[in-house]
């Protein structure tokens, strides 16, 4: 398709073309490891499925179209995608990362890549000056997660991307929480965008998959080389499920955002709730940045009950009936999580608490059910 599609059409048609064999409307699940050649090297662009697979290509084109990118790359998980980014660097290279980030991302950087000589500075990026303070001639990457998980801080992508450009450091954004519907970091100056497509993109809690997008041809080649060499690729079935999920991304995120706003307001007015972290509040410290770089505020929020002790919060998450207590986020169903003991348990308590992840904190992934049922469920659990 030649014409640049608007987002709500690109979710359905972006980068896709009718299947050449039988005109199948959905890309077929090419469940094959290898491809017939007429003569050595005589093939149609596909030789072996670690390197390329047509179902994966369809997904890589789809995410590129949604992020206004030139290239997409698909991986077995969000962490496999991040692992590939980090393998671009050499011992002695430095990275500046958001301090409040997905626990698995923190673990990959500190427990795997520090061992290979990467030096990582974790900083609060609410103020871009704190990034500037750590920039030096060894800085190769600035890793941004925004909104942050689970504190819902918002980082000014354009401001930090400008700092990176000045220092020839790549700027990568983990866009999992926002999804490309709410935020398109390459347009704000980022070089790499990562998705745990496991979450909003696939959207139905039935697939684990990771994605990267970039514009730069040389960077794409380096990442594809690592992707093929290290082999953290997804199977065609998972690519198909992600493509299917993406077709409804725009309407799902609209509803996630509406429900998220209603739940945030309900909690904020509840006498037994101490604090609600949601970037849509006008008094959220980064509200203006959120408003300028995001289309809406999404379905993620966190809160602390009055008292903020472990027992009260555990009691609430155990009493929830419609919200499922589970890791993960971004599916059609509502989930509740307890970061200190679940998603962020791999971050030491002292480090965790410095960024606000206290034992009482509860994180919600607000789904697309009837919001009144969700509010009634929270109300009975809070008591
Ligand atoms: C889940 C998640 C990841 C990791 O993705 P997987 O698909 O689970 O490997 C990375 N970043 C964020 C923000 C996440 O929520």
mmCIF file of C-alpha atoms and ligand atoms in Angstrom:
data_model
loop_
_atom_site.group_PDB
_atom_site.id
_atom_site.type_symbol
_atom_site.label_atom_id
_atom_site.label_comp_id
_atom_site.label_asym_id
_atom_site.label_seq_id
_atom_site.Cartn_x
_atom_site.Cartn_y
_atom_site.Cartn_z
ATOM 1 C CA UNK A 1 0.000 0.000 0.000
ATOM 2 C CA UNK A 2 1.514 3.297 -1.092
ATOM 3 C CA UNK A 3 -0.592 5.826 0.783
ATOM 4 C CA UNK A 4 0.512 6.558 4.374
ATOM 5 C CA UNK A 5 -2.379 5.307 6.476
ATOM 6 C CA UNK A 6 -3.729 7.001 9.565
ATOM 7 C CA UNK A 7 -3.005 5.111 12.798
ATOM 8 C CA UNK A 8 -6.463 3.516 13.153
ATOM 9 C CA UNK A 9 -6.122 2.026 9.659
ATOM 10 C CA UNK A 10 -2.448 1.126 10.023
ATOM 11 C CA UNK A 11 -3.287 -1.213 12.923
ATOM 12 C CA UNK A 12 -5.321 -3.268 10.457
ATOM 13 C CA UNK A 13 -3.484 -2.806 7.150
ATOM 14 C CA UNK A 14 -0.070 -1.282 7.945
ATOM 15 C CA UNK A 15 2.753 -3.039 6.115
ATOM 16 C CA UNK A 16 0.415 -5.850 5.057
ATOM 17 C CA UNK A 17 -0.306 -7.145 1.591
ATOM 18 C CA UNK A 18 -2.643 -9.938 0.481
ATOM 19 C CA UNK A 19 -1.000 -13.347 0.633
ATOM 20 C CA UNK A 20 0.460 -14.225 -2.750
ATOM 21 C CA UNK A 21 -0.503 -17.904 -2.779
ATOM 22 C CA UNK A 22 -4.272 -17.899 -2.121
ATOM 23 C CA UNK A 23 -5.157 -14.305 -1.227
ATOM 24 C CA UNK A 24 -5.580 -15.220 2.442
ATOM 25 C CA UNK A 25 -6.618 -12.031 4.270
ATOM 26 C CA UNK A 26 -4.569 -12.817 7.387
ATOM 27 C CA UNK A 27 -0.871 -13.592 6.899
ATOM 28 C CA UNK A 28 -0.574 -17.399 6.989
ATOM 29 C CA UNK A 29 1.277 -19.030 9.885
ATOM 30 C CA UNK A 30 4.381 -20.212 8.027
ATOM 31 C CA UNK A 31 5.179 -23.059 10.394
ATOM 32 C CA UNK A 32 8.412 -24.034 8.698
ATOM 33 C CA UNK A 33 12.068 -24.006 9.658
ATOM 34 C CA UNK A 34 13.445 -24.019 6.110
ATOM 35 C CA UNK A 35 12.629 -23.146 2.474
ATOM 36 C CA UNK A 36 13.176 -25.019 -0.799
ATOM 37 C CA UNK A 37 15.875 -23.656 -3.123
ATOM 38 C CA UNK A 38 15.882 -24.274 -6.877
ATOM 39 C CA UNK A 39 19.672 -24.037 -7.031
ATOM 40 C CA UNK A 40 22.051 -23.128 -4.139
ATOM 41 C CA UNK A 41 21.048 -19.577 -3.208
ATOM 42 C CA UNK A 42 17.987 -19.748 -5.483
ATOM 43 C CA UNK A 43 15.208 -18.763 -3.069
ATOM 44 C CA UNK A 44 12.584 -16.047 -2.599
ATOM 45 C CA UNK A 45 14.301 -14.220 0.261
ATOM 46 C CA UNK A 46 13.741 -16.918 2.876
ATOM 47 C CA UNK A 47 16.347 -19.572 3.695
ATOM 48 C CA UNK A 48 15.986 -20.495 7.356
ATOM 49 C CA UNK A 49 13.444 -19.331 9.963
ATOM 50 C CA UNK A 50 15.901 -18.102 12.596
ATOM 51 C CA UNK A 51 16.967 -15.519 10.005
ATOM 52 C CA UNK A 52 13.581 -14.760 8.400
ATOM 53 C CA UNK A 53 10.046 -16.074 8.368
ATOM 54 C CA UNK A 54 7.176 -14.584 6.326
ATOM 55 C CA UNK A 55 4.757 -14.412 9.280
ATOM 56 C CA UNK A 56 7.459 -12.634 11.279
ATOM 57 C CA UNK A 57 8.116 -10.270 8.355
ATOM 58 C CA UNK A 58 4.409 -9.330 8.319
ATOM 59 C CA UNK A 59 4.593 -8.474 12.036
ATOM 60 C CA UNK A 60 7.878 -6.564 11.656
ATOM 61 C CA UNK A 61 6.278 -4.465 8.903
ATOM 62 C CA UNK A 62 3.174 -3.900 10.986
ATOM 63 C CA UNK A 63 5.016 -2.533 14.038
ATOM 64 C CA UNK A 64 7.226 -0.373 11.798
ATOM 65 C CA UNK A 65 4.130 1.212 10.282
ATOM 66 C CA UNK A 66 2.598 1.857 13.732
ATOM 67 C CA UNK A 67 5.745 3.520 15.089
ATOM 68 C CA UNK A 68 6.408 5.528 11.886
ATOM 69 C CA UNK A 69 9.638 3.541 11.557
ATOM 70 C CA UNK A 70 11.566 2.199 8.619
ATOM 71 C CA UNK A 71 12.425 -1.157 10.195
ATOM 72 C CA UNK A 72 10.876 -3.579 12.696
ATOM 73 C CA UNK A 73 12.473 -6.614 14.361
ATOM 74 C CA UNK A 74 10.624 -9.321 16.288
ATOM 75 C CA UNK A 75 11.985 -11.375 19.203
ATOM 76 C CA UNK A 76 10.938 -14.233 21.458
ATOM 77 C CA UNK A 77 10.222 -11.789 24.302
ATOM 78 C CA UNK A 78 10.647 -8.178 25.342
ATOM 79 C CA UNK A 79 13.763 -9.227 27.257
ATOM 80 C CA UNK A 80 15.246 -10.945 24.170
ATOM 81 C CA UNK A 81 14.721 -7.654 22.313
ATOM 82 C CA UNK A 82 16.477 -5.684 25.075
ATOM 83 C CA UNK A 83 19.273 -8.273 25.232
ATOM 84 C CA UNK A 84 19.857 -7.638 21.521
ATOM 85 C CA UNK A 85 20.075 -3.871 22.044
ATOM 86 C CA UNK A 86 22.578 -4.264 24.899
ATOM 87 C CA UNK A 87 24.782 -6.550 22.774
ATOM 88 C CA UNK A 88 25.490 -3.568 20.499
ATOM 89 C CA UNK A 89 27.955 -2.289 23.121
ATOM 90 C CA UNK A 90 31.473 -3.108 24.293
ATOM 91 C CA UNK A 91 33.121 -3.486 27.708
ATOM 92 C CA UNK A 92 33.718 -0.049 29.206
ATOM 93 C CA UNK A 93 30.738 1.530 27.450
ATOM 94 C CA UNK A 94 28.305 3.404 29.691
ATOM 95 C CA UNK A 95 24.523 3.471 29.772
ATOM 96 C CA UNK A 96 22.218 5.905 31.534
ATOM 97 C CA UNK A 97 18.885 4.333 32.457
ATOM 98 C CA UNK A 98 15.638 5.378 34.115
ATOM 99 C CA UNK A 99 15.863 4.345 37.783
ATOM 100 C CA UNK A 100 12.235 3.264 38.022
ATOM 101 C CA UNK A 101 11.911 0.547 35.404
ATOM 102 C CA UNK A 102 10.651 -2.938 34.715
ATOM 103 C CA UNK A 103 12.326 -5.325 37.179
ATOM 104 C CA UNK A 104 13.441 -7.706 34.439
ATOM 105 C CA UNK A 105 15.132 -4.847 32.548
ATOM 106 C CA UNK A 106 17.011 -3.867 35.716
ATOM 107 C CA UNK A 107 18.024 -7.492 36.252
ATOM 108 C CA UNK A 108 19.260 -7.915 32.668
ATOM 109 C CA UNK A 109 21.403 -4.789 32.919
ATOM 110 C CA UNK A 110 22.830 -5.391 36.391
ATOM 111 C CA UNK A 111 23.111 -9.174 36.622
ATOM 112 C CA UNK A 112 24.008 -10.043 33.027
ATOM 113 C CA UNK A 113 25.521 -7.050 31.240
ATOM 114 C CA UNK A 114 27.505 -5.479 34.083
ATOM 115 C CA UNK A 115 29.351 -8.816 34.130
ATOM 116 C CA UNK A 116 30.434 -8.139 30.543
ATOM 117 C CA UNK A 117 31.778 -4.723 31.424
ATOM 118 C CA UNK A 118 28.900 -2.341 30.739
ATOM 119 C CA UNK A 119 28.566 0.433 33.302
ATOM 120 C CA UNK A 120 25.010 1.506 34.034
ATOM 121 C CA UNK A 121 23.895 4.663 35.824
ATOM 122 C CA UNK A 122 20.303 4.586 37.096
ATOM 123 C CA UNK A 123 18.870 8.079 37.385
ATOM 124 C CA UNK A 124 15.525 9.744 37.982
ATOM 125 C CA UNK A 125 14.811 11.208 34.543
ATOM 126 C CA UNK A 126 11.913 13.473 35.551
ATOM 127 C CA UNK A 127 14.427 16.267 35.299
ATOM 128 C CA UNK A 128 16.552 15.908 32.105
ATOM 129 C CA UNK A 129 19.457 17.655 33.910
ATOM 130 C CA UNK A 130 20.038 14.494 35.929
ATOM 131 C CA UNK A 131 20.779 12.722 32.632
ATOM 132 C CA UNK A 132 23.109 15.515 31.518
ATOM 133 C CA UNK A 133 25.141 15.087 34.736
ATOM 134 C CA UNK A 134 26.023 11.488 33.855
ATOM 135 C CA UNK A 135 26.762 11.995 30.165
ATOM 136 C CA UNK A 136 30.396 11.588 29.172
ATOM 137 C CA UNK A 137 32.450 10.426 26.193
ATOM 138 C CA UNK A 138 31.819 6.781 27.145
ATOM 139 C CA UNK A 139 28.021 7.088 27.155
ATOM 140 C CA UNK A 140 26.625 4.950 24.337
ATOM 141 C CA UNK A 141 22.983 4.522 25.294
ATOM 142 C CA UNK A 142 20.254 6.333 27.182
ATOM 143 C CA UNK A 143 17.501 3.910 28.165
ATOM 144 C CA UNK A 144 14.136 5.524 28.844
ATOM 145 C CA UNK A 145 11.029 3.867 30.183
ATOM 146 C CA UNK A 146 7.977 6.147 30.180
ATOM 147 C CA UNK A 147 5.513 6.077 31.792
ATOM 148 C CA UNK A 148 7.645 4.257 34.338
ATOM 149 C CA UNK A 149 6.714 0.973 35.890
ATOM 150 C CA UNK A 150 5.124 1.097 38.448
ATOM 151 C CA UNK A 151 5.470 4.719 39.649
ATOM 152 C CA UNK A 152 3.951 6.241 36.492
ATOM 153 C CA UNK A 153 6.577 8.955 36.221
ATOM 154 C CA UNK A 154 6.738 10.512 32.775
ATOM 155 C CA UNK A 155 10.033 11.285 31.063
ATOM 156 C CA UNK A 156 10.380 14.043 28.458
ATOM 157 C CA UNK A 157 11.503 11.959 25.479
ATOM 158 C CA UNK A 158 12.267 14.916 23.154
ATOM 159 C CA UNK A 159 14.434 16.679 25.773
ATOM 160 C CA UNK A 160 16.491 13.567 26.502
ATOM 161 C CA UNK A 161 16.744 12.589 22.833
ATOM 162 C CA UNK A 162 18.266 16.025 22.195
ATOM 163 C CA UNK A 163 20.880 15.375 24.928
ATOM 164 C CA UNK A 164 21.704 11.990 23.372
ATOM 165 C CA UNK A 165 22.191 13.509 19.907
ATOM 166 C CA UNK A 166 24.657 16.025 21.315
ATOM 167 C CA UNK A 167 26.744 13.194 22.789
ATOM 168 C CA UNK A 168 26.369 10.621 19.982
ATOM 169 C CA UNK A 169 24.605 8.280 22.404
ATOM 170 C CA UNK A 170 21.703 6.192 21.153
ATOM 171 C CA UNK A 171 18.367 6.868 22.817
ATOM 172 C CA UNK A 172 16.070 3.884 23.335
ATOM 173 C CA UNK A 173 12.534 4.038 24.694
ATOM 174 C CA UNK A 174 10.672 1.132 26.251
ATOM 175 C CA UNK A 175 7.212 2.019 24.922
ATOM 176 C CA UNK A 176 5.422 -0.987 26.411
ATOM 177 C CA UNK A 177 3.167 0.963 28.795
ATOM 178 C CA UNK A 178 2.033 3.583 26.289
ATOM 179 C CA UNK A 179 1.867 1.483 23.097
ATOM 180 C CA UNK A 180 2.291 3.269 19.760
ATOM 181 C CA UNK A 181 -1.343 4.395 19.977
ATOM 182 C CA UNK A 182 -0.490 6.796 22.806
ATOM 183 C CA UNK A 183 3.113 7.694 22.010
ATOM 184 C CA UNK A 184 5.541 7.403 19.077
ATOM 185 C CA UNK A 185 9.075 7.983 20.408
ATOM 186 C CA UNK A 186 10.932 7.950 17.072
ATOM 187 C CA UNK A 187 8.951 11.050 16.082
ATOM 188 C CA UNK A 188 10.258 12.676 19.291
ATOM 189 C CA UNK A 189 13.885 11.947 18.360
ATOM 190 C CA UNK A 190 14.527 8.479 19.838
ATOM 191 C CA UNK A 191 16.660 6.005 17.868
ATOM 192 C CA UNK A 192 15.212 2.703 19.094
ATOM 193 C CA UNK A 193 11.798 1.758 20.456
ATOM 194 C CA UNK A 194 11.226 -1.476 22.371
ATOM 195 C CA UNK A 195 7.943 -3.224 23.071
ATOM 196 C CA UNK A 196 7.079 -6.119 25.228
ATOM 197 C CA UNK A 197 4.318 -7.010 22.740
ATOM 198 C CA UNK A 198 3.276 -9.528 25.383
ATOM 199 C CA UNK A 199 1.340 -6.628 26.890
ATOM 200 C CA UNK A 200 -0.849 -4.151 24.935
ATOM 201 C CA UNK A 201 0.156 -5.055 21.378
ATOM 202 C CA UNK A 202 -0.795 -8.724 21.555
ATOM 203 C CA UNK A 203 -3.307 -7.583 24.166
ATOM 204 C CA UNK A 204 -4.979 -10.847 25.175
ATOM 205 C CA UNK A 205 -2.559 -12.359 27.715
ATOM 206 C CA UNK A 206 -1.862 -15.296 25.411
ATOM 207 C CA UNK A 207 1.564 -14.570 23.868
ATOM 208 C CA UNK A 208 5.102 -13.639 24.909
ATOM 209 C CA UNK A 209 6.884 -11.559 22.243
ATOM 210 C CA UNK A 210 9.232 -8.575 21.886
ATOM 211 C CA UNK A 211 9.653 -5.931 19.187
ATOM 212 C CA UNK A 212 12.155 -3.247 18.213
ATOM 213 C CA UNK A 213 11.822 -0.482 15.655
ATOM 214 C CA UNK A 214 14.510 1.805 14.219
ATOM 215 C CA UNK A 215 14.899 4.199 11.290
ATOM 216 C CA UNK A 216 18.639 3.956 10.728
ATOM 217 C CA UNK A 217 19.653 1.335 8.125
ATOM 218 C CA UNK A 218 23.071 0.625 9.687
ATOM 219 C CA UNK A 219 21.530 0.189 13.146
ATOM 220 C CA UNK A 220 18.900 -2.162 11.703
ATOM 221 C CA UNK A 221 21.666 -4.244 10.131
ATOM 222 C CA UNK A 222 23.593 -4.507 13.400
ATOM 223 C CA UNK A 223 20.468 -5.498 15.345
ATOM 224 C CA UNK A 224 19.414 -8.044 12.697
ATOM 225 C CA UNK A 225 22.924 -9.527 12.803
ATOM 226 C CA UNK A 226 22.647 -10.038 16.586
ATOM 227 C CA UNK A 227 19.049 -11.278 16.224
ATOM 228 C CA UNK A 228 20.197 -13.955 13.778
ATOM 229 C CA UNK A 229 23.456 -14.760 15.615
ATOM 230 C CA UNK A 230 21.967 -15.038 19.108
ATOM 231 C CA UNK A 231 18.682 -16.473 17.862
ATOM 232 C CA UNK A 232 16.121 -15.040 20.295
ATOM 233 C CA UNK A 233 13.387 -15.091 17.653
ATOM 234 C CA UNK A 234 9.641 -15.717 17.983
ATOM 235 C CA UNK A 235 7.797 -18.581 16.335
ATOM 236 C CA UNK A 236 5.305 -17.867 13.540
ATOM 237 C CA UNK A 237 2.268 -18.688 15.696
ATOM 238 C CA UNK A 238 3.220 -16.017 18.244
ATOM 239 C CA UNK A 239 3.795 -13.528 15.415
ATOM 240 C CA UNK A 240 0.329 -14.339 14.076
ATOM 241 C CA UNK A 241 -1.309 -13.869 17.508
ATOM 242 C CA UNK A 242 0.448 -10.515 17.919
ATOM 243 C CA UNK A 243 -0.690 -9.406 14.449
ATOM 244 C CA UNK A 244 -4.245 -10.367 15.350
ATOM 245 C CA UNK A 245 -4.031 -8.437 18.604
ATOM 246 C CA UNK A 246 -2.671 -5.331 16.860
ATOM 247 C CA UNK A 247 -5.767 -5.099 14.652
ATOM 248 C CA UNK A 248 -7.826 -3.893 17.621
ATOM 249 C CA UNK A 249 -5.069 -1.918 19.407
ATOM 250 C CA UNK A 250 -6.656 1.494 18.775
ATOM 251 C CA UNK A 251 -10.091 0.605 20.137
ATOM 252 C CA UNK A 252 -8.661 -1.329 23.071
ATOM 253 C CA UNK A 253 -6.371 1.510 24.173
ATOM 254 C CA UNK A 254 -9.227 4.020 23.897
ATOM 255 C CA UNK A 255 -11.260 1.901 26.324
ATOM 256 C CA UNK A 256 -8.246 1.147 28.578
ATOM 257 C CA UNK A 257 -7.696 4.911 28.834
ATOM 258 C CA UNK A 258 -11.361 5.701 29.600
ATOM 259 C CA UNK A 259 -11.543 2.975 32.243
ATOM 260 C CA UNK A 260 -8.134 3.941 33.651
ATOM 261 C CA UNK A 261 -9.295 7.535 34.120
ATOM 262 C CA UNK A 262 -12.519 6.458 35.857
ATOM 263 C CA UNK A 263 -10.674 4.077 38.209
ATOM 264 C CA UNK A 264 -8.017 6.711 39.006
ATOM 265 C CA UNK A 265 -10.711 9.247 39.941
ATOM 266 C CA UNK A 266 -12.585 6.699 42.046
ATOM 267 C CA UNK A 267 -9.436 5.797 44.000
ATOM 268 C CA UNK A 268 -8.386 9.415 44.434
ATOM 269 C CA UNK A 269 -11.723 10.233 46.097
ATOM 270 C CA UNK A 270 -11.738 7.113 48.295
ATOM 271 C CA UNK A 271 -11.216 7.911 52.001
ATOM 272 C CA UNK A 272 -9.085 4.782 52.556
ATOM 273 C CA UNK A 273 -6.619 5.562 49.755
ATOM 274 C CA UNK A 274 -3.479 7.554 50.493
ATOM 275 C CA UNK A 275 -1.999 8.168 47.070
ATOM 276 C CA UNK A 276 -2.807 7.447 43.422
ATOM 277 C CA UNK A 277 -0.128 7.557 40.727
ATOM 278 C CA UNK A 278 -1.691 8.355 37.338
ATOM 279 C CA UNK A 279 -0.272 10.897 34.848
ATOM 280 C CA UNK A 280 -3.744 12.206 33.946
ATOM 281 C CA UNK A 281 -4.089 14.124 37.224
ATOM 282 C CA UNK A 282 -3.361 17.836 36.731
ATOM 283 C CA UNK A 283 -1.260 17.772 39.906
ATOM 284 C CA UNK A 284 0.846 14.800 38.700
ATOM 285 C CA UNK A 285 4.395 16.248 38.635
ATOM 286 C CA UNK A 286 4.875 15.356 34.949
ATOM 287 C CA UNK A 287 1.313 16.001 33.767
ATOM 288 C CA UNK A 288 2.299 18.662 31.227
ATOM 289 C CA UNK A 289 4.946 16.436 29.610
ATOM 290 C CA UNK A 290 2.479 13.537 29.562
ATOM 291 C CA UNK A 291 -0.146 15.715 27.899
ATOM 292 C CA UNK A 292 2.264 16.925 25.258
ATOM 293 C CA UNK A 293 3.814 13.581 24.276
ATOM 294 C CA UNK A 294 0.899 11.150 24.837
ATOM 295 C CA UNK A 295 -2.505 11.051 23.158
ATOM 296 C CA UNK A 296 -4.192 9.889 26.380
ATOM 297 C CA UNK A 297 -3.073 8.396 29.719
ATOM 298 C CA UNK A 298 -3.647 4.665 29.242
ATOM 299 C CA UNK A 299 -4.849 1.969 31.590
ATOM 300 C CA UNK A 300 -1.944 1.677 34.038
ATOM 301 C CA UNK A 301 -1.949 3.203 37.501
ATOM 302 C CA UNK A 302 -0.641 2.500 40.979
ATOM 303 C CA UNK A 303 -1.935 3.361 44.434
ATOM 304 C CA UNK A 304 -1.117 3.073 48.116
ATOM 305 C CA UNK A 305 -3.850 2.493 50.715
ATOM 306 C CA UNK A 306 -3.848 4.665 53.869
ATOM 307 C CA UNK A 307 -1.172 3.425 56.240
ATOM 308 C CA UNK A 308 0.737 1.958 53.307
ATOM 309 C CA UNK A 309 1.623 -1.230 55.168
ATOM 310 C CA UNK A 310 2.179 -4.616 53.583
ATOM 311 C CA UNK A 311 -0.724 -6.382 55.331
ATOM 312 C CA UNK A 312 -3.401 -3.903 54.176
ATOM 313 C CA UNK A 313 -2.267 -4.118 50.559
ATOM 314 C CA UNK A 314 -1.989 -7.895 50.550
ATOM 315 C CA UNK A 315 -5.495 -8.057 52.001
ATOM 316 C CA UNK A 316 -6.846 -5.855 49.184
ATOM 317 C CA UNK A 317 -5.242 -7.795 46.335
ATOM 318 C CA UNK A 318 -6.427 -11.083 47.836
ATOM 319 C CA UNK A 319 -10.016 -9.826 48.112
ATOM 320 C CA UNK A 320 -10.273 -8.615 44.518
ATOM 321 C CA UNK A 321 -12.562 -10.844 42.454
ATOM 322 C CA UNK A 322 -12.781 -9.318 38.967
ATOM 323 C CA UNK A 323 -9.197 -8.022 38.980
ATOM 324 C CA UNK A 324 -6.929 -11.071 38.780
ATOM 325 C CA UNK A 325 -3.817 -11.017 40.953
ATOM 326 C CA UNK A 326 -1.132 -11.713 38.360
ATOM 327 C CA UNK A 327 2.126 -10.561 36.835
ATOM 328 C CA UNK A 328 1.937 -8.825 33.463
ATOM 329 C CA UNK A 329 -0.379 -6.125 32.112
ATOM 330 C CA UNK A 330 -1.991 -4.818 28.975
ATOM 331 C CA UNK A 331 -4.516 -7.580 28.328
ATOM 332 C CA UNK A 332 -8.264 -7.070 27.893
ATOM 333 C CA UNK A 333 -8.835 -8.328 31.446
ATOM 334 C CA UNK A 334 -8.010 -6.272 34.530
ATOM 335 C CA UNK A 335 -5.029 -7.367 36.597
ATOM 336 C CA UNK A 336 -3.702 -6.280 39.971
ATOM 337 C CA UNK A 337 -0.109 -6.698 41.051
ATOM 338 C CA UNK A 338 1.990 -6.162 44.131
ATOM 339 C CA UNK A 339 5.293 -4.828 42.692
ATOM 340 C CA UNK A 340 7.423 -5.268 45.843
ATOM 341 C CA UNK A 341 6.821 -9.022 45.919
ATOM 342 C CA UNK A 342 6.066 -9.692 42.243
ATOM 343 C CA UNK A 343 7.325 -7.694 39.214
ATOM 344 C CA UNK A 344 9.963 -5.775 41.183
ATOM 345 C CA UNK A 345 11.083 -8.437 43.659
ATOM 346 C CA UNK A 346 14.415 -8.719 41.790
ATOM 347 C CA UNK A 347 15.256 -5.097 42.750
ATOM 348 C CA UNK A 348 16.830 -4.789 46.240
ATOM 349 C CA UNK A 349 14.388 -3.304 48.810
ATOM 350 C CA UNK A 350 16.496 -0.205 49.487
ATOM 351 C CA UNK A 351 16.861 0.571 45.748
ATOM 352 C CA UNK A 352 13.163 -0.122 45.214
ATOM 353 C CA UNK A 353 11.991 2.153 48.027
ATOM 354 C CA UNK A 354 14.206 4.990 46.835
ATOM 355 C CA UNK A 355 12.053 5.199 43.706
ATOM 356 C CA UNK A 356 8.785 4.933 45.693
ATOM 357 C CA UNK A 357 8.044 1.217 45.352
ATOM 358 C CA UNK A 358 6.997 0.761 48.971
ATOM 359 C CA UNK A 359 5.556 -2.494 50.341
ATOM 360 C CA UNK A 360 2.056 -1.007 50.285
ATOM 361 C CA UNK A 361 2.057 -0.148 46.583
ATOM 362 C CA UNK A 362 -0.527 -1.868 44.355
ATOM 363 C CA UNK A 363 -0.353 -1.669 40.559
ATOM 364 C CA UNK A 364 -3.430 -1.987 38.372
ATOM 365 C CA UNK A 365 -3.664 -2.835 34.700
ATOM 366 C CA UNK A 366 -7.192 -1.632 34.056
ATOM 367 C CA UNK A 367 -8.855 -3.801 31.427
ATOM 368 C CA UNK A 368 -11.754 -3.146 29.086
ATOM 369 C CA UNK A 369 -14.584 -4.633 31.176
ATOM 370 C CA UNK A 370 -17.559 -2.478 32.227
ATOM 371 C CA UNK A 371 -15.883 0.110 34.425
ATOM 372 C CA UNK A 372 -18.712 0.058 36.975
ATOM 373 C CA UNK A 373 -17.968 -3.618 37.699
ATOM 374 C CA UNK A 374 -14.292 -2.749 38.150
ATOM 375 C CA UNK A 375 -15.055 0.100 40.546
ATOM 376 C CA UNK A 376 -17.446 -2.064 42.590
ATOM 377 C CA UNK A 377 -14.783 -4.769 42.822
ATOM 378 C CA UNK A 378 -12.176 -2.304 44.100
ATOM 379 C CA UNK A 379 -14.706 -0.821 46.511
ATOM 380 C CA UNK A 380 -15.508 -4.178 48.138
ATOM 381 C CA UNK A 381 -11.823 -5.135 48.355
ATOM 382 C CA UNK A 382 -10.760 -1.831 49.917
ATOM 383 C CA UNK A 383 -13.709 -2.243 52.347
HETATM 384 C C1 LIG B 1 6.977 -7.050 30.537
HETATM 385 C C2 LIG B 1 7.869 -5.930 30.268
HETATM 386 C C3 LIG B 1 9.119 -6.134 29.692
HETATM 387 C C4 LIG B 1 9.649 -7.518 29.368
HETATM 388 O O1 LIG B 1 8.937 -8.127 28.327
HETATM 389 P P1 LIG B 1 8.740 -9.711 28.202
HETATM 390 O O2 LIG B 1 7.901 -9.839 26.964
HETATM 391 O O3 LIG B 1 8.065 -10.184 29.447
HETATM 392 O O4 LIG B 1 10.091 -10.312 28.055
HETATM 393 C C5 LIG B 1 9.904 -5.023 29.423
HETATM 394 N N1 LIG B 1 9.487 -3.781 29.728
HETATM 395 C C6 LIG B 1 8.289 -3.542 30.296
HETATM 396 C C7 LIG B 1 7.885 -2.149 30.613
HETATM 397 C C8 LIG B 1 7.444 -4.610 30.601
HETATM 398 O O5 LIG B 1 6.266 -4.371 31.174
#
